[in-house]
Tab-separated table of C-alpha atoms in Angstrom:
chain	number	residue	atom	x	y	z
A	1428	MET	CA	10.255	72.712	-32.414
A	1429	LEU	CA	13.191	74.107	-30.461
A	1430	LEU	CA	12.733	77.257	-28.412
A	1431	ALA	CA	14.704	80.268	-29.596
A	1432	ILE	CA	16.558	81.163	-26.428
A	1433	ASP	CA	19.004	84.046	-26.223
A	1434	TRP	CA	21.460	82.390	-23.865
A	1435	THR	CA	23.407	85.610	-23.261
A	1436	LYS	CA	20.297	87.391	-21.945
A	1437	PHE	CA	19.274	84.201	-20.106
A	1438	ILE	CA	22.555	84.174	-18.166
A	1439	VAL	CA	23.537	87.850	-17.952
A	1440	GLY	CA	20.205	89.637	-18.386
A	1441	GLU	CA	19.768	92.919	-20.205
A	1442	GLU	CA	23.227	94.138	-19.229
A	1443	ASP	CA	26.502	93.232	-20.885
A	1444	TRP	CA	29.354	91.160	-19.512
A	1445	GLU	CA	31.244	94.286	-18.396
A	1446	PHE	CA	28.497	95.048	-15.867
A	1447	LEU	CA	29.391	91.800	-14.058
A	1448	LEU	CA	32.802	93.326	-13.350
A	1449	GLU	CA	31.087	96.460	-12.027
A	1450	ILE	CA	28.822	94.315	-9.822
A	1451	SER	CA	31.886	92.499	-8.473
A	1452	LEU	CA	33.553	95.794	-7.579
A	1453	ARG	CA	30.349	97.175	-6.025
A	1454	THR	CA	29.875	93.995	-3.972
A	1455	ILE	CA	33.451	94.068	-2.653
A	1456	ILE	CA	33.115	97.739	-1.677
A	1457	MET	CA	29.737	97.156	0.016
A	1458	TYR	CA	31.175	94.118	1.812
A	1459	PHE	CA	33.806	96.271	3.503
A	1460	ILE	CA	31.283	99.030	4.207
A	1461	ILE	CA	29.078	96.456	5.964
A	1462	LEU	CA	32.054	95.191	7.990
A	1463	ILE	CA	32.910	98.738	9.056
A	1464	GLY	CA	29.271	99.437	9.942
A	1465	LEU	CA	28.990	96.289	12.055
A	1466	ARG	CA	32.311	97.052	13.715
A	1467	LEU	CA	30.982	100.464	14.737
A	1468	LEU	CA	27.876	98.842	16.228
A	1469	GLY	CA	29.912	96.778	18.704
A	1470	LYS	CA	31.006	93.212	19.420
A	1471	ARG	CA	27.852	91.471	20.595
A	1472	GLY	CA	27.041	88.085	19.073
A	1473	VAL	CA	23.882	87.332	17.120
A	1474	ARG	CA	22.182	85.513	20.034
A	1475	GLN	CA	22.839	88.559	22.219
A	1476	LEU	CA	21.158	91.027	19.860
A	1477	SER	CA	17.974	92.709	21.022
A	1478	VAL	CA	15.021	93.419	18.742
A	1479	PHE	CA	16.233	97.011	18.429
A	1480	GLU	CA	19.677	95.901	17.265
A	1481	LEU	CA	18.235	93.362	14.833
A	1482	VAL	CA	16.213	96.173	13.232
A	1483	VAL	CA	19.424	98.170	12.808
A	1484	ILE	CA	21.235	95.198	11.202
A	1485	ILE	CA	18.321	94.500	8.846
A	1486	SER	CA	18.274	98.181	7.860
A	1487	LEU	CA	21.985	98.051	7.062
A	1488	GLY	CA	21.500	94.916	4.979
A	1489	SER	CA	18.636	96.482	3.058
A	1490	ALA	CA	20.658	99.618	2.354
A	1491	ALA	CA	23.610	97.515	1.166
A	1492	GLY	CA	21.707	95.216	-1.194
A	1493	ASP	CA	20.437	97.463	-3.974
A	1494	PRO	CA	23.719	99.288	-4.773
A	1495	MET	CA	25.388	95.936	-5.432
A	1496	PHE	CA	23.437	95.265	-8.621
A	1497	TYR	CA	21.506	98.452	-9.573
A	1498	LYS	CA	23.918	100.613	-11.514
A	1499	GLU	CA	21.635	103.658	-11.289
A	1500	ILE	CA	22.267	103.753	-7.526
A	1501	GLY	CA	25.584	105.337	-6.657
A	1502	LEU	CA	27.721	104.112	-3.779
A	1503	MET	CA	27.399	107.404	-1.921
A	1504	VAL	CA	23.731	106.610	-1.249
A	1505	PRO	CA	24.371	103.544	0.988
A	1506	ILE	CA	27.338	105.294	2.600
A	1507	VAL	CA	25.085	108.177	3.672
A	1508	ILE	CA	22.393	105.709	4.835
A	1509	PHE	CA	24.977	103.733	6.825
A	1510	ALA	CA	26.292	106.901	8.445
A	1511	ILE	CA	22.770	107.959	9.469
A	1512	ILE	CA	21.830	104.509	10.822
A	1513	VAL	CA	25.063	104.081	12.781
A	1514	GLY	CA	24.799	107.657	14.097
A	1515	ALA	CA	21.181	107.081	15.156
A	1516	TYR	CA	22.215	103.812	16.823
A	1517	ARG	CA	25.008	105.506	18.752
A	1518	LEU	CA	22.673	108.309	19.855
A	1519	THR	CA	20.012	105.823	20.929
A	1520	THR	CA	22.445	103.716	22.964
A	1521	TYR	CA	23.783	106.906	24.587
A	1522	LEU	CA	20.274	107.961	25.601
A	1523	MET	CA	19.568	104.427	26.826
A	1524	ALA	CA	22.639	104.593	29.059
A	1525	LYS	CA	21.486	107.940	30.464
A	1526	SER	CA	17.830	107.075	31.047
A	1527	SER	CA	16.492	103.793	32.393
A	1528	LYS	CA	12.972	104.738	31.229
A	1529	PHE	CA	14.188	105.274	27.679
A	1530	ASP	CA	16.118	102.006	27.901
A	1531	ASP	CA	12.955	100.146	28.935
A	1532	LEU	CA	11.024	101.826	26.120
A	1533	VAL	CA	13.504	100.707	23.452
A	1534	GLU	CA	14.752	97.361	24.774
A	1535	GLY	CA	11.857	96.314	26.979
A	1536	LYS	CA	12.319	94.649	30.364
A	1537	ALA	CA	13.449	91.193	31.393
A	1538	ALA	CA	10.397	89.077	32.246
A	1539	TYR	CA	10.238	86.673	35.200
A	1540	LEU	CA	8.403	83.690	33.683
A	1541	ILE	CA	8.883	81.302	36.623
A	1542	LYS	CA	9.051	82.201	40.303
A	1543	ASP	CA	9.358	79.646	43.100
A	1544	GLY	CA	8.643	76.733	40.773
A	1545	GLU	CA	5.412	78.186	39.333
A	1546	PHE	CA	4.495	80.253	36.303
A	1547	ASN	CA	4.399	83.989	36.806
A	1548	VAL	CA	1.100	84.162	34.910
A	1549	GLU	CA	0.966	87.963	34.668
A	1550	GLU	CA	4.420	88.250	33.066
A	1551	PHE	CA	4.030	85.127	30.941
A	1552	GLY	CA	0.827	86.490	29.437
A	1553	LYS	CA	2.650	89.584	28.184
A	1554	GLU	CA	5.106	87.559	26.115
A	1555	ALA	CA	4.323	86.069	22.712
A	1556	LEU	CA	5.456	82.665	23.921
A	1557	ALA	CA	3.428	79.458	23.721
A	1558	HIS	CA	3.591	76.867	26.494
A	1559	ASP	CA	4.901	74.222	24.094
A	1560	GLU	CA	7.715	76.491	22.942
A	1561	PHE	CA	8.633	77.391	26.516
A	1562	PHE	CA	8.501	73.764	27.669
A	1563	SER	CA	10.813	72.832	24.799
A	1564	GLU	CA	13.348	75.439	25.973
A	1565	LEU	CA	13.229	74.025	29.497
A	1566	ARG	CA	13.539	70.412	28.372
A	1567	GLN	CA	16.706	71.307	26.473
A	1568	GLN	CA	18.163	72.262	29.870
A	1569	SER	CA	17.326	68.781	31.265
A	1570	ILE	CA	14.328	70.111	33.212
A	1571	SER	CA	11.460	67.654	33.621
A	1572	HIS	CA	9.174	69.641	35.955
A	1573	LEU	CA	8.816	73.180	37.314
A	1574	GLY	CA	9.657	72.114	40.865
A	1575	GLN	CA	13.310	71.948	39.794
A	1576	VAL	CA	13.322	75.656	38.830
A	1577	ASP	CA	13.611	78.503	41.310
A	1578	THR	CA	13.514	81.305	38.729
A	1579	ALA	CA	13.405	81.595	34.937
A	1580	ILE	CA	13.967	84.998	33.312
A	1581	LEU	CA	13.389	85.869	29.664
A	1582	GLU	CA	16.108	88.412	28.896
A	1583	THR	CA	15.592	91.315	26.477
A	1584	SER	CA	17.882	89.496	24.035
A	1585	GLY	CA	15.482	86.523	23.984
A	1586	ILE	CA	17.836	84.277	25.959
A	1587	LEU	CA	16.303	82.314	28.840
A	1588	SER	CA	18.223	82.536	32.137
A	1589	ILE	CA	17.405	79.705	34.540
A	1590	TYR	CA	18.235	79.362	38.247
A	1591	TYR	CA	17.750	75.907	39.757
A	1592	TYR	CA	16.894	74.586	43.178
A	1593	PRO	CA	19.618	72.430	44.708
A	1594	ASP	CA	18.596	68.775	44.875
A	1595	ASP	CA	17.716	68.920	48.562
A	1596	GLN	CA	15.247	71.786	47.873
A	1597	VAL	CA	13.514	70.378	44.782
A	1598	LYS	CA	9.756	70.263	45.330
A	1599	TYR	CA	6.725	68.819	43.596
A	1600	GLY	CA	6.144	70.569	40.286
A	1601	LEU	CA	4.204	70.608	37.041
A	1602	PRO	CA	5.711	67.975	34.695
A	1603	ILE	CA	6.633	69.356	31.268
A	1604	LEU	CA	7.392	66.053	29.553
A	1605	PRO	CA	4.743	65.607	26.836
A	1606	ALA	CA	3.750	62.083	27.931
A	1607	LEU	CA	2.965	63.354	31.453
A	1608	PHE	CA	1.580	66.817	30.677
A	1609	ASP	CA	-0.875	65.367	28.127
A	1610	LYS	CA	-2.529	63.394	30.946
A	1611	ARG	CA	-4.006	66.584	32.422
A	1612	SER	CA	-7.610	66.254	33.514
A	1613	LYS	CA	-10.384	68.337	35.021
A	1614	LYS	CA	-10.911	65.689	37.678
A	1615	ILE	CA	-8.323	64.682	40.246
A	1616	PRO	CA	-8.522	60.868	40.113
A	1617	LYS	CA	-6.869	59.979	43.413
A	1618	ALA	CA	-5.057	61.376	46.429
A	1619	GLY	CA	-1.619	62.905	45.896
A	1620	HIS	CA	0.159	66.040	44.719
A	1621	TYR	CA	-1.287	67.777	41.657
A	1622	ALA	CA	-0.169	70.818	39.661
A	1623	CYS	CA	-2.426	73.261	37.872
A	1624	ALA	CA	-1.770	72.843	34.141
A	1625	PHE	CA	-2.115	76.610	33.618
A	1626	CYS	CA	-0.053	78.221	36.383
A	1627	GLY	CA	1.845	75.310	37.957
A	1628	ASN	CA	0.392	75.804	41.429
A	1629	VAL	CA	0.795	72.539	43.363
A	1630	ILE	CA	-1.750	71.277	45.874
A	1631	LYS	CA	-1.983	68.135	47.998
A	1632	VAL	CA	-5.329	66.362	47.978
A	1633	THR	CA	-6.494	63.420	50.035
A	1634	SER	CA	-9.269	62.140	47.753
A	1635	ALA	CA	-10.585	62.223	44.202
A	1636	ASP	CA	-12.261	65.545	43.506
A	1637	VAL	CA	-12.895	68.357	41.014
A	1638	LYS	CA	-11.186	71.557	42.076
A	1639	ASN	CA	-10.500	75.002	40.690
A	1640	CYS	CA	-7.014	76.420	41.178
A	1641	GLU	CA	-7.040	78.992	43.962
A	1642	LYS	CA	-4.387	81.095	42.189
A	1643	CYS	CA	-5.636	81.272	38.595
A	1644	GLY	CA	-9.132	79.778	38.661
A	1645	HIS	CA	-8.406	77.112	36.042
A	1646	HIS	CA	-9.402	73.504	36.625
A	1647	GLU	CA	-7.085	71.225	34.673
A	1648	TRP	CA	-4.644	69.238	36.795
A	1649	VAL	CA	-1.582	67.092	36.206
A	1650	GLU	CA	-0.112	64.723	38.749
A	1651	ALA	CA	2.977	66.502	40.075
A	1652	ILE	CA	6.401	64.856	40.227
A	1653	LYS	CA	9.477	65.438	42.399
A	1654	THR	CA	12.458	64.080	40.500
A	1655	TYR	CA	15.935	65.560	40.459
A	1656	ARG	CA	17.338	67.213	37.367
A	1657	ILE	CA	19.832	65.072	35.409
A	1658	LYS	CA	23.006	67.134	35.124
């Protein structure tokens, strides 16, 4: 038994074919409204957007969507919403430029995740960033251990800024290659340089031992390495 399918409603829905023309016109108009709105926001690229700016863009997209295909929503509604959002954005950026405290409240502050080849544990703990995710970011910059890194800063835009030691200043550091990092152990098996798996603090030991890190109190260690970064 064949199903009785109304193919017109299946394809077009409850509206008639003429509404498709109206949707096309609404979409074109909203497209240009979105372009104008984004142009008023500025010229920053997507990777440079802060959380605050992403919220603004998402709000614009949400306001633009419904008028494209709901005929009961007039085009003046999204235009008013766009004007309010863009105006609020301009006011917020003005206040941010005038007050560093307000800027920090809205945008947040850049976080120093690595200092002198070790994790800045206090700052790192404030960020919703897992070690594996952070290690992956570093490995993509040809970094194999923390001793190659002088400073790593997580910018408010989410971009990671990295400053390297020159080759003649590279020191022993916590390896971040999975095959090496996974060999961490609570017991130091032999003499050598070892890095705390939690904070990256490097110590030199002369014999096998079980030690707690003097900086963070953790007790898992990885044999430190001192290789140069491949450029």
